[in-house]
Amino acid sequence: MNRNDLRRVDMNLLVIFEALMFEKNLTRVAEKLFMGQPAVSAALGRLRDLFDDPLLLRNGRGMEPTARALAILRELQPAMDVISGAVSRAKEFDPATSCDVFRIGLSDDAEFGLFPPLLRQLQEEAPGIVVVVRRANYLLMPTLLASGEISVGVSYTTDLPANAKRKKLRDIPCKVLRGDNRPGPLTLDEYCERPHAMVSFSGDLSGNIDVDLAKVGRSRRVVLGVPQFSGLRALLAGTEMIATVPDYAACALVEGCALRAEDPPFPIDAAQLSMAWSGVHDNDPAEKWLRSRISQFMSVTLDIPAV
């Protein structure tokens, strides 16, 4: 196909093709692209004609890409990234007049403890923008970035897509949350004897805290796992349960209530909170503005109010 033939190719079809390869579901693609499902189905038919391949085949209740579809995706994605980046860089960005939609991935601790002041700043500088937050963690971040469902994410991160970039925002020191009224800090023995609540996105009941406890020859008893930090305020109040959480989540949780936070009675290796973004957005003026505000408001050290 020469450049003249490209005029017959609808670029919208290629955007739909990419979404289909990641979602493998017509309804989810329709929701993601704000289209009707019949329109997505019709687009899939046109894509099958264009590439002379079924592209997606039924597999039980789901759909799976064909080998040729995956090969096409590998070739198309870098080209689409380049086109998207070139178009983005060609337009100026004025926060005061922008109506852009920003899609951010946040871990629950970052959303609960660090996002509110960031959002206030974004809304003050750019009152016309729309911010969409997706729940992200180190497991979800690579897929969300690779599929374009988010342009930037904040979380503890490990593996990332090859074209992604990463910047450390801050260390994640931990605090022990407690809702009892006994004076004095917890000893190591008391910490290990108390029942523990744990925030776990995946439902696991052990984590890095247990690794650090094992280093000093101790263990804890987790009796409650919850999916998000916001529930801890009511769950810990007036009980013997304790929870070990990032310092910025502790700061938000103790505000205006009877919970208090203290340093753990053993050393904990601080993880890192990082910002990761797709390389295709690296020089996008709007995304650079967003990342600068994330760096400014999510890198800060917070003072935990005394109780």
CSV table of C-alpha atoms in Angstrom, one decimal:
chain,number,residue,atom,x,y,z
A,1,MET,CA,0.0,0.0,0.0
A,2,ASN,CA,1.4,3.4,-1.0
A,3,ARG,CA,0.8,6.8,0.6
A,4,ASN,CA,-2.0,7.5,-1.9
A,5,ASP,CA,-3.8,4.3,-0.9
A,6,LEU,CA,-3.7,5.4,2.7
A,7,ARG,CA,-6.4,8.0,1.9
A,8,ARG,CA,-8.9,5.1,1.8
A,9,VAL,CA,-8.0,3.9,5.4
A,10,ASP,CA,-10.2,5.4,8.1
A,11,MET,CA,-7.9,6.2,11.1
A,12,ASN,CA,-10.8,5.8,13.4
A,13,LEU,CA,-10.8,2.1,12.5
A,14,LEU,CA,-7.3,1.7,13.7
A,15,VAL,CA,-8.2,3.3,17.1
A,16,ILE,CA,-11.1,0.8,17.3
A,17,PHE,CA,-8.8,-2.1,16.3
A,18,GLU,CA,-6.3,-1.2,19.1
A,19,ALA,CA,-9.1,-1.0,21.7
A,20,LEU,CA,-10.5,-4.4,20.5
A,21,MET,CA,-7.1,-6.1,20.9
A,22,PHE,CA,-6.9,-5.0,24.5
A,23,GLU,CA,-10.5,-5.3,25.6
A,24,LYS,CA,-11.5,-8.4,23.6
A,25,ASN,CA,-15.1,-7.3,24.2
A,26,LEU,CA,-17.4,-5.2,21.9
A,27,THR,CA,-19.4,-3.8,24.8
A,28,ARG,CA,-16.3,-2.6,26.7
A,29,VAL,CA,-14.8,-1.0,23.6
A,30,ALA,CA,-18.1,0.8,23.0
A,31,GLU,CA,-18.1,2.2,26.5
A,32,LYS,CA,-14.4,3.1,26.3
A,33,LEU,CA,-14.7,4.9,23.0
A,34,PHE,CA,-18.2,6.4,23.7
A,35,MET,CA,-19.8,4.5,20.8
A,36,GLY,CA,-22.8,2.3,20.4
A,37,GLN,CA,-22.1,-1.5,20.3
A,38,PRO,CA,-23.6,-1.8,16.8
A,39,ALA,CA,-21.1,0.8,15.5
A,40,VAL,CA,-18.2,-1.2,17.1
A,41,SER,CA,-19.6,-4.4,15.5
A,42,ALA,CA,-19.8,-2.7,12.1
A,43,ALA,CA,-16.2,-1.4,12.5
A,44,LEU,CA,-15.0,-4.9,13.3
A,45,GLY,CA,-16.5,-6.1,10.1
A,46,ARG,CA,-14.7,-3.4,8.1
A,47,LEU,CA,-11.5,-4.2,9.9
A,48,ARG,CA,-11.8,-7.8,8.9
A,49,ASP,CA,-12.2,-6.8,5.3
A,50,LEU,CA,-9.3,-4.4,5.5
A,51,PHE,CA,-6.9,-7.0,7.0
A,52,ASP,CA,-8.5,-10.0,5.4
A,53,ASP,CA,-8.5,-11.8,8.7
A,54,PRO,CA,-11.1,-12.6,11.4
A,55,LEU,CA,-9.0,-10.7,13.9
A,56,LEU,CA,-11.2,-11.8,16.9
A,57,LEU,CA,-12.6,-15.3,17.4
A,58,ARG,CA,-15.1,-16.6,19.9
A,59,ASN,CA,-13.4,-18.6,22.7
A,60,GLY,CA,-16.1,-19.8,25.2
A,61,ARG,CA,-17.8,-16.7,26.5
A,62,GLY,CA,-15.0,-14.4,25.4
A,63,MET,CA,-13.1,-13.5,22.3
A,64,GLU,CA,-9.4,-13.9,21.5
A,65,PRO,CA,-7.2,-12.2,18.9
A,66,THR,CA,-5.9,-14.3,16.0
A,67,ALA,CA,-2.1,-14.6,15.6
A,68,ARG,CA,-2.3,-12.2,12.6
A,69,ALA,CA,-4.2,-9.6,14.7
A,70,LEU,CA,-1.5,-9.6,17.3
A,71,ALA,CA,1.2,-9.3,14.7
A,72,ILE,CA,-0.7,-6.3,13.2
A,73,LEU,CA,-1.0,-4.7,16.6
A,74,ARG,CA,2.7,-5.0,17.2
A,75,GLU,CA,3.4,-3.1,14.0
A,76,LEU,CA,0.6,-0.5,14.3
A,77,GLN,CA,1.1,0.5,17.9
A,78,PRO,CA,4.5,2.3,17.5
A,79,ALA,CA,3.2,4.1,14.4
A,80,MET,CA,0.0,5.2,16.2
A,81,ASP,CA,2.1,6.4,19.2
A,82,VAL,CA,4.2,8.5,16.9
A,83,ILE,CA,1.1,10.0,15.2
A,84,SER,CA,-0.6,10.7,18.5
A,85,GLY,CA,2.6,12.4,19.9
A,86,ALA,CA,3.0,14.5,16.8
A,87,VAL,CA,-0.6,15.8,16.9
A,88,SER,CA,-0.4,16.5,20.7
A,89,ARG,CA,2.8,18.5,20.3
A,90,ALA,CA,1.3,20.5,17.5
A,91,LYS,CA,-1.2,22.2,19.8
A,92,GLU,CA,-0.5,24.6,22.6
A,93,PHE,CA,-2.0,24.1,26.1
A,94,ASP,CA,-3.6,26.8,28.2
A,95,PRO,CA,-4.9,25.4,31.5
A,96,ALA,CA,-7.3,28.3,32.0
A,97,THR,CA,-9.2,27.5,28.7
A,98,SER,CA,-8.6,23.8,28.3
A,99,CYS,CA,-11.4,21.3,28.2
A,100,ASP,CA,-9.1,18.3,28.0
A,101,VAL,CA,-9.9,14.9,29.6
A,102,PHE,CA,-7.0,13.6,31.7
A,103,ARG,CA,-7.0,9.9,32.6
A,104,ILE,CA,-4.9,9.1,35.7
A,105,GLY,CA,-4.2,5.8,37.4
A,106,LEU,CA,-3.9,5.9,41.2
A,107,SER,CA,-3.2,3.3,43.8
A,108,ASP,CA,-5.8,3.5,46.6
A,109,ASP,CA,-3.3,4.9,49.1
A,110,ALA,CA,-2.3,7.7,46.7
A,111,GLU,CA,-5.9,8.5,45.8
A,112,PHE,CA,-7.0,8.6,49.5
A,113,GLY,CA,-4.0,10.4,51.0
A,114,LEU,CA,-2.5,12.6,48.2
A,115,PHE,CA,-5.0,13.2,45.5
A,116,PRO,CA,-7.4,15.7,47.2
A,117,PRO,CA,-4.9,18.6,47.3
A,118,LEU,CA,-3.8,17.8,43.8
A,119,LEU,CA,-7.4,17.9,42.5
A,120,ARG,CA,-8.0,21.2,44.1
A,121,GLN,CA,-5.0,22.7,42.4
A,122,LEU,CA,-5.9,21.2,39.0
A,123,GLN,CA,-9.5,22.6,39.3
A,124,GLU,CA,-8.2,26.0,40.3
A,125,GLU,CA,-5.8,26.3,37.4
A,126,ALA,CA,-7.9,24.5,34.8
A,127,PRO,CA,-11.6,24.8,35.7
A,128,GLY,CA,-12.7,23.3,32.4
A,129,ILE,CA,-10.8,20.0,32.4
A,130,VAL,CA,-12.2,16.6,33.3
A,131,VAL,CA,-10.2,14.2,35.4
A,132,VAL,CA,-10.9,10.5,35.2
A,133,VAL,CA,-9.3,8.3,37.9
A,134,ARG,CA,-8.7,4.6,37.4
A,135,ARG,CA,-7.7,2.3,40.2
A,136,ALA,CA,-4.2,1.2,39.6
A,137,ASN,CA,-1.4,-0.8,41.4
A,138,TYR,CA,1.8,-2.4,40.4
A,139,LEU,CA,-0.1,-5.3,38.8
A,140,LEU,CA,-2.6,-3.2,36.8
A,141,MET,CA,-0.3,-0.3,35.8
A,142,PRO,CA,1.5,-1.9,32.9
A,143,THR,CA,-1.7,-2.9,31.1
A,144,LEU,CA,-3.4,0.4,31.8
A,145,LEU,CA,-0.5,2.4,30.3
A,146,ALA,CA,0.0,0.0,27.3
A,147,SER,CA,-3.7,0.1,26.4
A,148,GLY,CA,-3.9,3.9,26.6
A,149,GLU,CA,-6.6,3.7,29.3
A,150,ILE,CA,-4.4,6.1,31.4
A,151,SER,CA,-1.7,8.5,30.3
A,152,VAL,CA,0.0,8.7,33.7
A,153,GLY,CA,-0.2,6.6,36.9
A,154,VAL,CA,1.0,7.0,40.5
A,155,SER,CA,1.7,3.9,42.6
A,156,TYR,CA,4.4,1.6,43.8
A,157,THR,CA,5.6,0.2,40.5
A,158,THR,CA,7.7,-2.8,39.3
A,159,ASP,CA,7.6,-3.8,35.6
A,160,LEU,CA,6.4,-1.3,33.1
A,161,PRO,CA,5.8,-1.3,29.3
A,162,ALA,CA,9.0,-0.8,27.2
A,163,ASN,CA,8.0,2.8,26.1
A,164,ALA,CA,7.0,3.9,29.6
A,165,LYS,CA,9.0,6.4,31.7
A,166,ARG,CA,9.2,6.6,35.5
A,167,LYS,CA,10.0,9.2,38.1
A,168,LYS,CA,10.3,8.7,41.9
A,169,LEU,CA,8.0,11.0,43.8
A,170,ARG,CA,8.8,10.1,47.4
A,171,ASP,CA,9.6,7.3,49.8
A,172,ILE,CA,6.7,5.6,51.6
A,173,PRO,CA,7.4,5.5,55.3
A,174,CYS,CA,4.8,3.6,57.4
A,175,LYS,CA,2.8,4.6,60.4
A,176,VAL,CA,0.9,2.4,62.8
A,177,LEU,CA,-2.8,3.4,63.2
A,178,ARG,CA,-4.6,2.6,66.4
A,179,GLY,CA,-8.0,3.5,67.8
A,180,ASP,CA,-7.6,2.6,71.5
A,181,ASN,CA,-7.1,5.2,74.2
A,182,ARG,CA,-4.2,3.6,76.1
A,183,PRO,CA,-1.2,5.9,76.6
A,184,GLY,CA,2.3,5.3,75.2
A,185,PRO,CA,3.6,3.8,72.0
A,186,LEU,CA,3.2,0.1,71.2
A,187,THR,CA,6.1,-2.2,72.0
A,188,LEU,CA,7.2,-4.8,69.5
A,189,ASP,CA,5.5,-7.5,71.6
A,190,GLU,CA,2.2,-5.5,71.8
A,191,TYR,CA,2.4,-4.9,68.0
A,192,CYS,CA,2.7,-8.6,67.3
A,193,GLU,CA,0.0,-9.6,69.8
A,194,ARG,CA,-2.6,-7.1,68.6
A,195,PRO,CA,-5.1,-8.1,65.8
A,196,HIS,CA,-4.2,-6.4,62.5
A,197,ALA,CA,-6.3,-4.9,59.7
A,198,MET,CA,-4.7,-4.8,56.3
A,199,VAL,CA,-5.6,-3.0,53.1
A,200,SER,CA,-5.3,-5.5,50.3
A,201,PHE,CA,-6.4,-4.8,46.7
A,202,SER,CA,-5.9,-8.5,45.7
A,203,GLY,CA,-7.2,-10.0,49.0
A,204,ASP,CA,-3.8,-11.3,50.1
A,205,LEU,CA,-3.3,-11.2,53.9
A,206,SER,CA,0.5,-10.7,53.9
A,207,GLY,CA,2.8,-8.2,52.4
A,208,ASN,CA,6.1,-6.3,52.8
A,209,ILE,CA,5.4,-5.6,56.5
A,210,ASP,CA,5.5,-9.3,57.1
A,211,VAL,CA,8.8,-9.6,55.3
A,212,ASP,CA,10.3,-6.9,57.6
A,213,LEU,CA,8.8,-8.5,60.7
A,214,ALA,CA,10.4,-11.8,59.7
A,215,LYS,CA,13.8,-10.1,59.6
A,216,VAL,CA,13.5,-9.5,63.3
A,217,GLY,CA,12.1,-13.0,63.9
A,218,ARG,CA,8.5,-12.0,64.5
A,219,SER,CA,5.1,-12.2,62.9
A,220,ARG,CA,1.7,-10.6,63.1
A,221,ARG,CA,-1.9,-11.9,63.1
A,222,VAL,CA,-4.0,-10.3,60.3
A,223,VAL,CA,-7.7,-10.7,61.1
A,224,LEU,CA,-9.3,-8.3,58.6
A,225,GLY,CA,-8.5,-7.5,55.0
A,226,VAL,CA,-10.3,-4.6,53.3
A,227,PRO,CA,-9.9,-3.3,49.7
A,228,GLN,CA,-9.5,0.4,50.5
A,229,PHE,CA,-8.1,2.8,53.1
A,230,SER,CA,-11.2,4.9,53.7
A,231,GLY,CA,-12.9,2.2,55.7
A,232,LEU,CA,-10.1,2.0,58.3
A,233,ARG,CA,-11.3,5.1,60.2
A,234,ALA,CA,-14.6,3.5,61.3
A,235,LEU,CA,-13.2,-0.1,61.6
A,236,LEU,CA,-10.3,0.7,64.0
A,237,ALA,CA,-12.1,3.3,66.2
A,238,GLY,CA,-12.5,2.0,69.8
A,239,THR,CA,-11.0,-1.5,69.0
A,240,GLU,CA,-7.7,-3.3,69.7
A,241,MET,CA,-7.1,-3.7,66.0
A,242,ILE,CA,-4.2,-1.8,64.4
A,243,ALA,CA,-3.1,-1.1,60.8
A,244,THR,CA,0.2,-0.3,59.3
A,245,VAL,CA,-0.2,2.2,56.5
A,246,PRO,CA,1.7,4.7,54.4
A,247,ASP,CA,2.4,8.0,56.3
A,248,TYR,CA,0.3,10.1,53.9
A,249,ALA,CA,-2.7,7.7,54.3
A,250,ALA,CA,-2.3,7.9,58.0
A,251,CYS,CA,-2.3,11.7,57.9
A,252,ALA,CA,-5.7,11.7,56.1
A,253,LEU,CA,-7.1,9.0,58.4
A,254,VAL,CA,-6.4,10.6,61.7
A,255,GLU,CA,-7.7,14.0,60.7
A,256,GLY,CA,-10.8,14.9,62.7
A,257,CYS,CA,-11.2,11.6,64.5
A,258,ALA,CA,-9.9,9.7,67.5
A,259,LEU,CA,-7.4,7.6,65.6
A,260,ARG,CA,-3.8,8.2,66.2
A,261,ALA,CA,-0.6,7.3,64.3
A,262,GLU,CA,2.8,6.4,65.6
A,263,ASP,CA,6.1,5.0,64.3
A,264,PRO,CA,6.3,1.2,64.0
A,265,PRO,CA,8.4,-0.5,66.8
A,266,PHE,CA,10.7,-2.2,64.2
A,267,PRO,CA,12.5,-1.1,61.1
A,268,ILE,CA,10.4,-1.1,57.9
A,269,ASP,CA,12.1,-0.8,54.5
A,270,ALA,CA,10.4,2.2,52.8
A,271,ALA,CA,9.0,1.4,49.3
A,272,GLN,CA,8.9,4.1,46.6
A,273,LEU,CA,5.9,5.9,45.3
A,274,SER,CA,6.5,6.6,41.6
A,275,MET,CA,4.9,8.4,38.7
A,276,ALA,CA,4.9,6.4,35.4
A,277,TRP,CA,3.7,7.6,32.0
A,278,SER,CA,3.6,6.4,28.4
A,279,GLY,CA,6.5,7.6,26.3
A,280,VAL,CA,4.0,8.8,23.6
A,281,HIS,CA,2.9,11.6,26.0
A,282,ASP,CA,6.4,12.6,27.1
A,283,ASN,CA,6.4,15.9,25.2
A,284,ASP,CA,2.7,16.5,25.1
A,285,PRO,CA,2.2,20.1,26.6
A,286,ALA,CA,-0.9,19.2,28.5
A,287,GLU,CA,0.5,16.0,29.9
A,288,LYS,CA,3.7,17.8,30.9
A,289,TRP,CA,1.6,20.3,32.8
A,290,LEU,CA,-0.3,17.5,34.6
A,291,ARG,CA,2.9,15.6,35.5
A,292,SER,CA,4.4,18.8,36.9
A,293,ARG,CA,1.4,19.2,39.2
A,294,ILE,CA,1.5,15.6,40.2
A,295,SER,CA,5.2,16.0,41.1
A,296,GLN,CA,4.5,19.1,43.1
A,297,PHE,CA,1.6,17.8,45.1
A,298,MET,CA,2.4,14.1,45.5
A,299,SER,CA,6.0,14.5,46.5
A,300,VAL,CA,5.3,16.5,49.6
A,301,THR,CA,6.1,15.3,53.2
A,302,LEU,CA,3.0,15.6,55.3
A,303,ASP,CA,2.8,16.4,59.0
A,304,ILE,CA,0.5,14.0,60.9
A,305,PRO,CA,-1.6,15.9,63.4
A,306,ALA,CA,-1.0,15.2,67.1
A,307,VAL,CA,-3.9,13.6,68.9
